């Protein structure tokens, strides 16, 4: 179906079901389906992201609704218009016609101001600073006592937000799964593919072959299917590891590999693997079983070894390299805005 039809289906869900959630105070679109051309086809590897504003936490996650996979999460409050303009994810939504429901009229007013001021340089700098702070927060927040998936996610997302700094500077969508694809296209437009290579090097994927990434994906498929077979509602990303989410997590990665973007696919491959292991570990704890059974962690460690991030010391060293690279990331971002 067309993107616009998928958006209307999201609106329909909000009006028919979302509005009945406790403390509901509105909802808005975010993510790639908001940024995309409304006349374009919604890819089978894409979902439609909806954020509900509610005074009680809501995380419905991914679920199928009238032929579309929706991903629904919530925020309790948005803050002031200036706070929204300074937040690179929120501002990225509100500079476009994102509002799906707005009982109080406040979301519409925020959208009006953000769309007007979004491209002003002081706000661009504020959002780039917001992204830089997130890099530091993730890297400095690595807890070496935490379970392996949590340690890896702190390093991985801290590294991956470097791509967001550049996308935000250029007023592009700070996409989640395709961040390295989109930042590569952006840097190619500006004749800076050398810097794209440096970002991939920080991730540890610059040298990987398509065959090697395909091998890791084949292992991940088995882990994903095993994790998708159990329900762990207490895990925040439970719905990301389900049969309904498989086209996004697995097929979307395979599609990138097929397009020669295997190195760019590595980020989400690692994130998905970590989530699978975290979900299975939590399911095992609840069932009184041993976490990491069937050797599923072995493939993860092999993937991390290929990225130079297998041990705590490796991840700390790589995190330090990311922090050391931030002045160059900032300088490049400033040249893009």
mmCIF file of C-alpha atoms in Angstrom:
data_model
loop_
_atom_site.group_PDB
_atom_site.id
_atom_site.type_symbol
_atom_site.label_atom_id
_atom_site.label_comp_id
_atom_site.label_asym_id
_atom_site.label_seq_id
_atom_site.Cartn_x
_atom_site.Cartn_y
_atom_site.Cartn_z
ATOM 1 C CA UNK A 1 0.000 0.000 0.000
ATOM 2 C CA UNK A 2 0.983 3.653 -0.263
ATOM 3 C CA UNK A 3 2.610 5.446 2.665
ATOM 4 C CA UNK A 4 -0.350 7.814 2.951
ATOM 5 C CA UNK A 5 -2.771 4.895 3.293
ATOM 6 C CA UNK A 6 -0.582 3.399 6.022
ATOM 7 C CA UNK A 7 -0.609 6.739 7.850
ATOM 8 C CA UNK A 8 -4.384 6.850 7.689
ATOM 9 C CA UNK A 9 -4.558 3.332 9.120
ATOM 10 C CA UNK A 10 -2.352 4.513 11.987
ATOM 11 C CA UNK A 11 -4.744 7.405 12.561
ATOM 12 C CA UNK A 12 -7.646 4.963 12.522
ATOM 13 C CA UNK A 13 -6.004 2.863 15.243
ATOM 14 C CA UNK A 14 -5.453 5.978 17.364
ATOM 15 C CA UNK A 15 -9.071 7.066 17.061
ATOM 16 C CA UNK A 16 -10.574 3.611 17.542
ATOM 17 C CA UNK A 17 -8.248 2.092 20.125
ATOM 18 C CA UNK A 18 -5.454 4.430 21.187
ATOM 19 C CA UNK A 19 -7.826 7.110 22.440
ATOM 20 C CA UNK A 20 -9.186 4.620 24.980
ATOM 21 C CA UNK A 21 -5.814 4.169 26.676
ATOM 22 C CA UNK A 22 -5.586 5.473 30.256
ATOM 23 C CA UNK A 23 -4.614 9.149 30.410
ATOM 24 C CA UNK A 24 -4.662 9.566 26.617
ATOM 25 C CA UNK A 25 -3.758 13.125 25.580
ATOM 26 C CA UNK A 26 -2.963 12.763 21.892
ATOM 27 C CA UNK A 27 -0.780 10.873 19.437
ATOM 28 C CA UNK A 28 1.638 11.606 16.628
ATOM 29 C CA UNK A 29 3.578 9.863 13.875
ATOM 30 C CA UNK A 30 7.326 9.508 13.936
ATOM 31 C CA UNK A 31 9.974 7.601 11.993
ATOM 32 C CA UNK A 32 10.466 6.776 8.345
ATOM 33 C CA UNK A 33 6.789 6.538 7.427
ATOM 34 C CA UNK A 34 6.424 10.180 8.462
ATOM 35 C CA UNK A 35 9.484 11.387 6.536
ATOM 36 C CA UNK A 36 8.730 9.361 3.393
ATOM 37 C CA UNK A 37 6.940 10.499 0.250
ATOM 38 C CA UNK A 38 3.224 9.847 0.928
ATOM 39 C CA UNK A 39 2.803 8.472 -2.592
ATOM 40 C CA UNK A 40 5.624 5.929 -2.183
ATOM 41 C CA UNK A 41 5.008 2.260 -1.452
ATOM 42 C CA UNK A 42 5.320 1.117 2.144
ATOM 43 C CA UNK A 43 8.066 -1.490 2.087
ATOM 44 C CA UNK A 44 7.336 -4.920 3.525
ATOM 45 C CA UNK A 45 10.391 -4.368 5.740
ATOM 46 C CA UNK A 46 8.947 -1.186 7.297
ATOM 47 C CA UNK A 47 6.560 -0.433 10.121
ATOM 48 C CA UNK A 48 4.690 2.751 11.065
ATOM 49 C CA UNK A 49 5.737 4.372 14.336
ATOM 50 C CA UNK A 50 3.158 6.016 16.579
ATOM 51 C CA UNK A 51 3.842 7.791 19.857
ATOM 52 C CA UNK A 52 0.963 8.211 22.277
ATOM 53 C CA UNK A 53 1.006 11.051 24.801
ATOM 54 C CA UNK A 54 -0.436 9.621 28.018
ATOM 55 C CA UNK A 55 0.028 10.192 31.721
ATOM 56 C CA UNK A 56 0.482 6.445 32.219
ATOM 57 C CA UNK A 57 3.250 4.458 30.446
ATOM 58 C CA UNK A 58 2.150 2.660 27.292
ATOM 59 C CA UNK A 59 4.317 0.332 25.236
ATOM 60 C CA UNK A 60 2.321 -1.844 22.922
ATOM 61 C CA UNK A 61 5.304 -2.392 20.659
ATOM 62 C CA UNK A 62 4.907 -3.898 17.201
ATOM 63 C CA UNK A 63 1.615 -5.444 16.134
ATOM 64 C CA UNK A 64 -0.341 -5.943 12.920
ATOM 65 C CA UNK A 65 -3.366 -3.733 12.353
ATOM 66 C CA UNK A 66 -5.395 -3.716 9.135
ATOM 67 C CA UNK A 67 -2.481 -4.857 7.009
ATOM 68 C CA UNK A 68 0.123 -2.554 8.576
ATOM 69 C CA UNK A 69 2.686 -3.279 11.279
ATOM 70 C CA UNK A 70 2.370 -0.473 13.811
ATOM 71 C CA UNK A 71 4.896 0.232 16.537
ATOM 72 C CA UNK A 72 3.300 2.103 19.423
ATOM 73 C CA UNK A 73 5.147 3.620 22.368
ATOM 74 C CA UNK A 74 4.391 6.554 24.645
ATOM 75 C CA UNK A 75 5.682 9.674 26.367
ATOM 76 C CA UNK A 76 4.147 11.175 29.474
ATOM 77 C CA UNK A 77 4.871 14.752 28.449
ATOM 78 C CA UNK A 78 6.715 16.624 25.716
ATOM 79 C CA UNK A 79 8.008 19.639 27.611
ATOM 80 C CA UNK A 80 8.070 23.152 26.197
ATOM 81 C CA UNK A 81 8.236 23.985 22.517
ATOM 82 C CA UNK A 82 11.893 24.941 22.991
ATOM 83 C CA UNK A 83 12.569 21.574 24.588
ATOM 84 C CA UNK A 84 10.986 19.830 21.618
ATOM 85 C CA UNK A 85 13.040 21.941 19.189
ATOM 86 C CA UNK A 86 16.199 20.870 21.050
ATOM 87 C CA UNK A 87 15.380 17.148 21.037
ATOM 88 C CA UNK A 88 16.521 15.642 17.769
ATOM 89 C CA UNK A 89 13.974 12.837 17.707
ATOM 90 C CA UNK A 90 10.962 14.911 18.762
ATOM 91 C CA UNK A 91 11.809 17.883 16.556
ATOM 92 C CA UNK A 92 12.304 15.512 13.626
ATOM 93 C CA UNK A 93 8.681 14.458 14.036
ATOM 94 C CA UNK A 94 7.077 17.803 14.773
ATOM 95 C CA UNK A 95 8.599 19.719 11.876
ATOM 96 C CA UNK A 96 6.281 17.640 9.669
ATOM 97 C CA UNK A 97 2.466 17.208 9.849
ATOM 98 C CA UNK A 98 2.708 14.419 12.419
ATOM 99 C CA UNK A 99 -0.326 14.935 14.654
ATOM 100 C CA UNK A 100 -2.840 12.074 14.621
ATOM 101 C CA UNK A 101 -5.041 13.141 17.532
ATOM 102 C CA UNK A 102 -4.910 16.229 19.737
ATOM 103 C CA UNK A 103 -7.770 16.670 22.252
ATOM 104 C CA UNK A 104 -6.156 19.684 23.946
ATOM 105 C CA UNK A 105 -4.715 21.361 20.836
ATOM 106 C CA UNK A 106 -1.232 21.461 22.378
ATOM 107 C CA UNK A 107 0.383 19.082 19.881
ATOM 108 C CA UNK A 108 -0.890 21.167 16.991
ATOM 109 C CA UNK A 109 0.612 24.302 18.511
ATOM 110 C CA UNK A 110 3.965 22.570 19.059
ATOM 111 C CA UNK A 111 3.903 21.355 15.461
ATOM 112 C CA UNK A 112 3.213 24.872 14.188
ATOM 113 C CA UNK A 113 6.182 26.401 16.025
ATOM 114 C CA UNK A 114 8.612 23.542 15.364
ATOM 115 C CA UNK A 115 7.843 23.490 11.631
ATOM 116 C CA UNK A 116 8.500 27.234 11.519
ATOM 117 C CA UNK A 117 11.799 27.219 13.440
ATOM 118 C CA UNK A 118 13.173 23.744 12.661
ATOM 119 C CA UNK A 119 15.793 24.854 10.115
ATOM 120 C CA UNK A 120 17.122 27.813 12.110
ATOM 121 C CA UNK A 121 20.798 27.274 12.847
ATOM 122 C CA UNK A 122 20.634 27.715 16.655
ATOM 123 C CA UNK A 123 18.114 24.885 16.856
ATOM 124 C CA UNK A 124 20.162 22.702 14.514
ATOM 125 C CA UNK A 125 23.157 23.199 16.794
ATOM 126 C CA UNK A 126 21.027 22.408 19.847
ATOM 127 C CA UNK A 127 19.883 19.125 18.294
ATOM 128 C CA UNK A 128 23.401 18.183 17.205
ATOM 129 C CA UNK A 129 24.526 18.829 20.776
ATOM 130 C CA UNK A 130 21.658 16.641 21.988
ATOM 131 C CA UNK A 131 22.902 13.817 19.754
ATOM 132 C CA UNK A 132 26.523 14.290 20.870
ATOM 133 C CA UNK A 133 25.394 14.108 24.504
ATOM 134 C CA UNK A 134 23.638 10.833 23.755
ATOM 135 C CA UNK A 135 26.854 9.384 22.327
ATOM 136 C CA UNK A 136 28.699 10.288 25.523
ATOM 137 C CA UNK A 137 25.844 9.034 27.692
ATOM 138 C CA UNK A 138 25.806 5.608 26.059
ATOM 139 C CA UNK A 139 29.593 5.161 26.009
ATOM 140 C CA UNK A 140 30.199 6.461 29.512
ATOM 141 C CA UNK A 141 27.247 4.399 30.728
ATOM 142 C CA UNK A 142 28.753 1.025 29.794
ATOM 143 C CA UNK A 143 28.351 -1.136 32.893
ATOM 144 C CA UNK A 144 30.886 -3.938 32.868
ATOM 145 C CA UNK A 145 28.845 -5.789 35.497
ATOM 146 C CA UNK A 146 25.739 -5.833 33.308
ATOM 147 C CA UNK A 147 24.714 -8.833 31.164
ATOM 148 C CA UNK A 148 26.532 -9.077 27.848
ATOM 149 C CA UNK A 149 23.626 -7.801 25.668
ATOM 150 C CA UNK A 150 23.310 -4.671 27.819
ATOM 151 C CA UNK A 151 27.030 -3.954 27.667
ATOM 152 C CA UNK A 152 27.015 -4.394 23.913
ATOM 153 C CA UNK A 153 23.982 -2.156 23.427
ATOM 154 C CA UNK A 154 25.599 0.691 25.367
ATOM 155 C CA UNK A 155 28.678 0.521 23.141
ATOM 156 C CA UNK A 156 26.684 -0.137 19.956
ATOM 157 C CA UNK A 157 24.158 2.675 20.296
ATOM 158 C CA UNK A 158 26.789 5.114 21.517
ATOM 159 C CA UNK A 159 28.761 4.330 18.376
ATOM 160 C CA UNK A 160 25.698 4.432 16.122
ATOM 161 C CA UNK A 161 24.492 7.840 17.277
ATOM 162 C CA UNK A 162 27.564 9.368 15.605
ATOM 163 C CA UNK A 163 25.644 8.828 12.358
ATOM 164 C CA UNK A 164 22.675 10.679 13.837
ATOM 165 C CA UNK A 165 24.791 13.757 14.592
ATOM 166 C CA UNK A 166 25.470 14.137 10.867
ATOM 167 C CA UNK A 167 21.917 13.348 9.745
ATOM 168 C CA UNK A 168 20.527 15.873 12.217
ATOM 169 C CA UNK A 169 22.953 18.548 11.007
ATOM 170 C CA UNK A 170 21.729 18.040 7.442
ATOM 171 C CA UNK A 171 18.037 18.062 8.443
ATOM 172 C CA UNK A 172 17.706 14.398 7.520
ATOM 173 C CA UNK A 173 15.737 11.666 9.264
ATOM 174 C CA UNK A 174 17.773 10.210 12.175
ATOM 175 C CA UNK A 175 16.516 6.761 11.289
ATOM 176 C CA UNK A 176 17.156 3.813 13.564
ATOM 177 C CA UNK A 177 17.748 0.665 11.510
ATOM 178 C CA UNK A 178 19.068 2.308 8.332
ATOM 179 C CA UNK A 179 21.222 4.996 9.941
ATOM 180 C CA UNK A 180 24.469 3.891 8.295
ATOM 181 C CA UNK A 181 22.796 3.597 4.895
ATOM 182 C CA UNK A 182 21.344 7.085 5.095
ATOM 183 C CA UNK A 183 24.471 8.741 6.457
ATOM 184 C CA UNK A 184 26.482 7.050 3.699
ATOM 185 C CA UNK A 185 24.178 8.556 1.069
ATOM 186 C CA UNK A 186 24.440 11.956 2.743
ATOM 187 C CA UNK A 187 28.234 11.881 2.888
ATOM 188 C CA UNK A 188 28.434 10.660 -0.720
ATOM 189 C CA UNK A 189 26.434 13.720 -1.791
ATOM 190 C CA UNK A 190 29.019 15.929 -0.085
ATOM 191 C CA UNK A 191 32.063 14.065 -1.388
ATOM 192 C CA UNK A 192 32.910 12.736 2.087
ATOM 193 C CA UNK A 193 32.749 8.990 1.686
ATOM 194 C CA UNK A 194 36.073 8.922 3.499
ATOM 195 C CA UNK A 195 34.244 9.964 6.642
ATOM 196 C CA UNK A 196 31.637 7.269 6.085
ATOM 197 C CA UNK A 197 34.493 4.770 6.120
ATOM 198 C CA UNK A 198 35.683 6.199 9.424
ATOM 199 C CA UNK A 199 32.198 5.729 10.932
ATOM 200 C CA UNK A 200 32.127 2.117 9.744
ATOM 201 C CA UNK A 201 35.614 1.674 11.184
ATOM 202 C CA UNK A 202 34.431 2.868 14.593
ATOM 203 C CA UNK A 203 31.651 0.291 14.385
ATOM 204 C CA UNK A 204 34.161 -2.361 13.333
ATOM 205 C CA UNK A 205 32.360 -3.240 10.101
ATOM 206 C CA UNK A 206 34.555 -1.482 7.533
ATOM 207 C CA UNK A 207 36.515 -4.615 6.622
ATOM 208 C CA UNK A 208 33.684 -7.163 6.658
ATOM 209 C CA UNK A 209 32.753 -9.017 3.476
ATOM 210 C CA UNK A 210 29.214 -9.684 2.332
ATOM 211 C CA UNK A 211 29.783 -13.422 2.826
ATOM 212 C CA UNK A 212 30.821 -12.891 6.423
ATOM 213 C CA UNK A 213 27.785 -10.735 7.215
ATOM 214 C CA UNK A 214 25.504 -13.270 5.496
ATOM 215 C CA UNK A 215 26.960 -15.974 7.725
ATOM 216 C CA UNK A 216 26.199 -13.950 10.842
ATOM 217 C CA UNK A 217 22.665 -13.295 9.592
ATOM 218 C CA UNK A 218 22.109 -17.026 9.056
ATOM 219 C CA UNK A 219 23.056 -17.674 12.679
ATOM 220 C CA UNK A 220 20.892 -14.788 13.866
ATOM 221 C CA UNK A 221 17.864 -16.206 12.026
ATOM 222 C CA UNK A 222 17.950 -19.326 14.190
ATOM 223 C CA UNK A 223 18.343 -17.300 17.366
ATOM 224 C CA UNK A 224 15.569 -14.928 16.304
ATOM 225 C CA UNK A 225 13.114 -17.748 15.641
ATOM 226 C CA UNK A 226 13.923 -19.338 19.004
ATOM 227 C CA UNK A 227 13.410 -16.027 20.810
ATOM 228 C CA UNK A 228 10.252 -15.241 18.822
ATOM 229 C CA UNK A 229 8.711 -18.496 20.014
ATOM 230 C CA UNK A 230 8.483 -17.242 23.621
ATOM 231 C CA UNK A 231 6.494 -14.350 25.079
ATOM 232 C CA UNK A 232 8.148 -12.119 27.649
ATOM 233 C CA UNK A 233 5.800 -9.153 28.148
ATOM 234 C CA UNK A 234 8.092 -7.672 30.801
ATOM 235 C CA UNK A 235 10.891 -7.264 28.236
ATOM 236 C CA UNK A 236 10.606 -3.789 26.630
ATOM 237 C CA UNK A 237 11.507 -5.074 23.164
ATOM 238 C CA UNK A 238 9.486 -8.290 23.306
ATOM 239 C CA UNK A 239 7.406 -7.311 20.259
ATOM 240 C CA UNK A 240 10.534 -6.599 18.195
ATOM 241 C CA UNK A 241 11.375 -10.293 18.362
ATOM 242 C CA UNK A 242 8.183 -11.911 17.072
ATOM 243 C CA UNK A 243 7.033 -13.517 13.815
ATOM 244 C CA UNK A 244 5.256 -10.255 12.913
ATOM 245 C CA UNK A 245 8.509 -8.324 13.286
ATOM 246 C CA UNK A 246 10.627 -10.841 11.362
ATOM 247 C CA UNK A 247 10.302 -9.093 7.964
ATOM 248 C CA UNK A 248 11.725 -5.916 9.503
ATOM 249 C CA UNK A 249 14.512 -7.425 11.583
ATOM 250 C CA UNK A 250 15.636 -10.288 9.336
ATOM 251 C CA UNK A 251 14.357 -9.618 5.820
ATOM 252 C CA UNK A 252 15.279 -5.940 6.077
ATOM 253 C CA UNK A 253 18.855 -6.899 6.903
ATOM 254 C CA UNK A 254 18.967 -9.417 4.058
ATOM 255 C CA UNK A 255 17.682 -6.782 1.647
ATOM 256 C CA UNK A 256 20.537 -4.427 2.583
ATOM 257 C CA UNK A 257 23.104 -7.195 2.114
ATOM 258 C CA UNK A 258 21.636 -7.923 -1.323
ATOM 259 C CA UNK A 259 22.100 -4.266 -2.258
ATOM 260 C CA UNK A 260 25.788 -4.358 -1.363
ATOM 261 C CA UNK A 261 25.164 -2.533 1.917
ATOM 262 C CA UNK A 262 26.287 -5.415 4.103
ATOM 263 C CA UNK A 263 28.564 -3.275 6.259
ATOM 264 C CA UNK A 264 25.768 -0.791 6.893
ATOM 265 C CA UNK A 265 23.489 -3.706 7.843
ATOM 266 C CA UNK A 266 25.763 -4.762 10.702
ATOM 267 C CA UNK A 267 24.457 -2.192 13.182
ATOM 268 C CA UNK A 268 20.925 -3.583 13.264
ATOM 269 C CA UNK A 269 22.159 -7.150 13.021
ATOM 270 C CA UNK A 270 24.067 -6.690 16.290
ATOM 271 C CA UNK A 271 21.178 -4.831 17.956
ATOM 272 C CA UNK A 272 18.713 -7.563 17.007
ATOM 273 C CA UNK A 273 21.038 -10.337 18.182
ATOM 274 C CA UNK A 274 21.479 -8.592 21.540
ATOM 275 C CA UNK A 275 17.722 -8.235 21.947
ATOM 276 C CA UNK A 276 17.163 -11.904 21.108
ATOM 277 C CA UNK A 277 19.644 -12.984 23.770
ATOM 278 C CA UNK A 278 18.227 -10.586 26.342
ATOM 279 C CA UNK A 279 14.705 -11.826 25.691
ATOM 280 C CA UNK A 280 15.698 -15.489 25.912
ATOM 281 C CA UNK A 281 17.686 -14.871 29.082
ATOM 282 C CA UNK A 282 14.699 -13.206 30.730
ATOM 283 C CA UNK A 283 12.399 -16.000 29.566
ATOM 284 C CA UNK A 284 14.843 -18.530 31.032
ATOM 285 C CA UNK A 285 14.981 -16.710 34.343
ATOM 286 C CA UNK A 286 11.196 -16.690 34.562
ATOM 287 C CA UNK A 287 11.070 -20.397 33.758
ATOM 288 C CA UNK A 288 13.967 -21.268 36.053
ATOM 289 C CA UNK A 289 16.161 -22.365 33.134
ATOM 290 C CA UNK A 290 19.772 -21.626 32.327
ATOM 291 C CA UNK A 291 20.272 -18.518 30.172
ATOM 292 C CA UNK A 292 22.303 -18.857 26.976
ATOM 293 C CA UNK A 293 21.419 -22.507 26.367
ATOM 294 C CA UNK A 294 21.908 -24.166 22.964
ATOM 295 C CA UNK A 295 25.075 -22.120 22.434
ATOM 296 C CA UNK A 296 23.161 -19.119 21.073
ATOM 297 C CA UNK A 297 25.646 -16.795 22.734
ATOM 298 C CA UNK A 298 28.559 -18.358 20.838
ATOM 299 C CA UNK A 299 27.449 -16.853 17.527
ATOM 300 C CA UNK A 300 27.062 -13.476 19.187
ATOM 301 C CA UNK A 301 30.586 -13.605 20.550
ATOM 302 C CA UNK A 302 31.872 -14.579 17.118
ATOM 303 C CA UNK A 303 30.094 -11.557 15.624
ATOM 304 C CA UNK A 304 31.539 -9.292 18.311
ATOM 305 C CA UNK A 305 35.006 -10.710 17.697
ATOM 306 C CA UNK A 306 34.704 -9.762 14.017
ATOM 307 C CA UNK A 307 33.912 -6.210 15.145
ATOM 308 C CA UNK A 308 36.761 -6.105 17.647
ATOM 309 C CA UNK A 309 34.267 -5.857 20.531
ATOM 310 C CA UNK A 310 34.318 -9.324 22.066
ATOM 311 C CA UNK A 311 35.684 -8.561 25.537
ATOM 312 C CA UNK A 312 34.957 -5.874 28.125
ATOM 313 C CA UNK A 313 38.381 -4.411 27.429
ATOM 314 C CA UNK A 314 37.673 -4.413 23.677
ATOM 315 C CA UNK A 315 34.397 -2.554 24.160
ATOM 316 C CA UNK A 316 35.962 -0.023 26.495
ATOM 317 C CA UNK A 317 38.785 0.583 24.019
ATOM 318 C CA UNK A 318 36.342 1.000 21.148
ATOM 319 C CA UNK A 319 34.163 3.296 23.235
ATOM 320 C CA UNK A 320 37.182 5.459 23.966
ATOM 321 C CA UNK A 321 37.893 5.645 20.239
ATOM 322 C CA UNK A 322 34.342 6.886 19.652
ATOM 323 C CA UNK A 323 34.762 9.601 22.275
ATOM 324 C CA UNK A 324 38.096 10.601 20.753
ATOM 325 C CA UNK A 325 36.436 10.859 17.323
ATOM 326 C CA UNK A 326 33.718 13.265 18.462
ATOM 327 C CA UNK A 327 35.581 16.490 17.586
ATOM 328 C CA UNK A 328 35.872 15.219 14.006
ATOM 329 C CA UNK A 329 32.208 14.202 13.998
ATOM 330 C CA UNK A 330 31.237 17.694 15.145
ATOM 331 C CA UNK A 331 33.464 19.396 12.583
ATOM 332 C CA UNK A 332 31.967 17.285 9.788
ATOM 333 C CA UNK A 333 28.438 17.959 11.042
ATOM 334 C CA UNK A 334 29.028 21.695 11.041
ATOM 335 C CA UNK A 335 30.107 21.497 7.407
ATOM 336 C CA UNK A 336 26.764 19.845 6.573
ATOM 337 C CA UNK A 337 24.448 22.412 8.121
#
